[in-house]
Amino acid sequence: KFISLHRSDEQFLDELLAMLKSQLDGLRDHPRVIAAIHQLPFRELLPPPRTAQWDFAKAYLGSEKIGKLLLEYSNVREVFCGHSHFPAEATVGHIHALNPGSGYRVKRFATLDL
């Protein structure tokens, strides 16, 4: 019924961020990095207001800590993410962030001009 991580959500997120940081550190010599993550890294990608229940659920769609880490790497130029199933696109700092917004029944895709 519930997930037991044997640590707090914040501790779990910090572990995942440490792994992502290690991966990005290993790519510092690459001029252009495209990151693919599940959670939303920027609030600009949150779905618009709908209902009180939906607004409550938005608290679990991502973390600004993810976006802050990605912004520390000037070679991270694009980020693909998901989790909300709501299509959204935003430019935050030097990063173009895109959530194609696919669902279980309807699949969407996006292409990049590189």
Short mmCIF file of C-alpha atoms in Angstrom, two decimals:
data_model
loop_
_atom_site.label_atom_id
_atom_site.label_comp_id
_atom_site.label_asym_id
_atom_site.label_seq_id
_atom_site.Cartn_x
_atom_site.Cartn_y
_atom_site.Cartn_z
CA LYS A 1 0.00 0.00 0.00
CA PHE A 2 2.82 2.40 0.83
CA ILE A 3 6.44 2.56 -0.26
CA SER A 4 8.94 2.14 2.55
CA LEU A 5 12.30 3.61 1.56
CA HIS A 6 13.73 3.38 5.10
CA ARG A 7 14.69 7.03 4.81
CA SER A 8 12.91 10.33 4.31
CA ASP A 9 11.79 11.54 0.88
CA GLU A 10 14.40 14.32 1.13
CA GLN A 11 17.17 11.81 1.85
CA PHE A 12 16.08 9.67 -1.08
CA LEU A 13 16.02 12.70 -3.38
CA ASP A 14 19.49 13.73 -2.18
CA GLU A 15 20.80 10.23 -3.01
CA LEU A 16 19.36 10.45 -6.51
CA LEU A 17 20.74 13.96 -6.99
CA ALA A 18 24.20 12.74 -5.94
CA MET A 19 24.02 10.04 -8.62
CA LEU A 20 22.87 12.56 -11.25
CA LYS A 21 25.65 14.95 -10.23
CA SER A 22 28.22 12.17 -10.62
CA GLN A 23 26.89 11.38 -14.11
CA LEU A 24 26.92 15.05 -15.14
CA ASP A 25 30.44 15.51 -13.74
CA GLY A 26 31.56 12.70 -16.04
CA LEU A 27 30.16 14.61 -19.02
CA ARG A 28 31.84 17.97 -18.37
CA ASP A 29 34.04 17.60 -21.46
CA HIS A 30 31.03 17.09 -23.75
CA PRO A 31 29.84 20.35 -25.32
CA ARG A 32 26.13 19.46 -25.37
CA VAL A 33 24.26 17.21 -22.98
CA ILE A 34 20.62 16.19 -23.23
CA ALA A 35 19.25 15.01 -19.89
CA ALA A 36 16.31 12.64 -19.62
CA ILE A 37 14.68 12.50 -16.20
CA HIS A 38 11.30 11.39 -14.95
CA GLN A 39 10.34 14.12 -12.49
CA LEU A 40 9.71 17.77 -13.36
CA PRO A 41 12.82 19.88 -12.73
CA PHE A 42 11.21 23.32 -13.07
CA ARG A 43 7.95 24.81 -11.79
CA GLU A 44 7.42 26.34 -15.26
CA LEU A 45 6.49 22.81 -16.42
CA LEU A 46 3.73 22.30 -13.84
CA PRO A 47 0.21 21.80 -15.18
CA PRO A 48 -2.13 24.79 -14.88
CA PRO A 49 -4.56 25.01 -11.94
CA ARG A 50 -7.52 22.63 -12.16
CA THR A 51 -8.97 21.46 -8.86
CA ALA A 52 -7.82 21.55 -5.24
CA GLN A 53 -7.01 17.83 -5.41
CA TRP A 54 -4.93 18.31 -8.58
CA ASP A 55 -3.14 21.31 -7.07
CA PHE A 56 -2.28 19.16 -4.04
CA ALA A 57 -0.91 16.41 -6.32
CA LYS A 58 1.40 18.91 -8.06
CA ALA A 59 3.55 18.92 -4.91
CA TYR A 60 4.68 15.41 -5.88
CA LEU A 61 5.52 15.98 -9.54
CA GLY A 62 9.13 17.05 -9.12
CA SER A 63 11.62 19.13 -7.22
CA GLU A 64 13.30 22.46 -7.81
CA LYS A 65 16.48 20.80 -6.48
CA ILE A 66 16.66 18.82 -9.73
CA GLY A 67 16.46 21.97 -11.83
CA LYS A 68 18.99 23.77 -9.65
CA LEU A 69 21.49 20.94 -10.16
CA LEU A 70 20.93 20.84 -13.94
CA LEU A 71 21.43 24.61 -14.18
CA GLU A 72 24.90 24.23 -12.63
CA TYR A 73 26.07 22.55 -15.85
CA SER A 74 26.35 24.94 -18.78
CA ASN A 75 26.62 22.03 -21.21
CA VAL A 76 23.17 20.71 -20.26
CA ARG A 77 21.12 22.35 -23.00
CA GLU A 78 17.96 20.24 -23.17
CA VAL A 79 15.98 18.30 -20.60
CA PHE A 80 13.24 15.80 -21.38
CA CYS A 81 10.99 14.89 -18.48
CA GLY A 82 7.53 13.57 -17.75
CA HIS A 83 5.57 12.36 -14.74
CA SER A 84 2.73 14.89 -15.02
CA HIS A 85 1.55 13.57 -18.43
CA PHE A 86 0.80 17.25 -19.22
CA PRO A 87 2.62 18.65 -22.26
CA ALA A 88 4.71 21.67 -21.36
CA GLU A 89 7.78 23.48 -22.62
CA ALA A 90 9.90 26.18 -21.03
CA THR A 91 13.31 27.79 -21.23
CA VAL A 92 14.90 28.20 -17.82
CA GLY A 93 18.29 29.83 -17.87
CA HIS A 94 20.29 28.09 -20.59
CA ILE A 95 18.11 24.96 -20.57
CA HIS A 96 15.27 24.15 -22.94
CA ALA A 97 12.96 21.85 -20.95
CA LEU A 98 10.30 19.72 -22.57
CA ASN A 99 7.63 17.40 -21.22
CA PRO A 100 6.02 15.69 -24.23
CA GLY A 101 3.02 14.88 -22.04
CA SER A 102 2.40 11.30 -23.06
CA GLY A 103 -0.19 9.27 -21.24
CA TYR A 104 -0.91 5.58 -20.97
CA ARG A 105 -3.24 5.49 -23.96
CA VAL A 106 -2.01 8.42 -26.05
CA LYS A 107 1.69 8.73 -26.88
CA ARG A 108 3.31 11.97 -28.01
CA PHE A 109 6.82 12.67 -29.17
CA ALA A 110 9.03 15.66 -29.69
CA THR A 111 12.05 16.28 -31.85
CA LEU A 112 14.99 18.59 -31.33
CA ASP A 113 16.74 20.62 -33.99
CA LEU A 114 20.39 20.07 -33.10
#
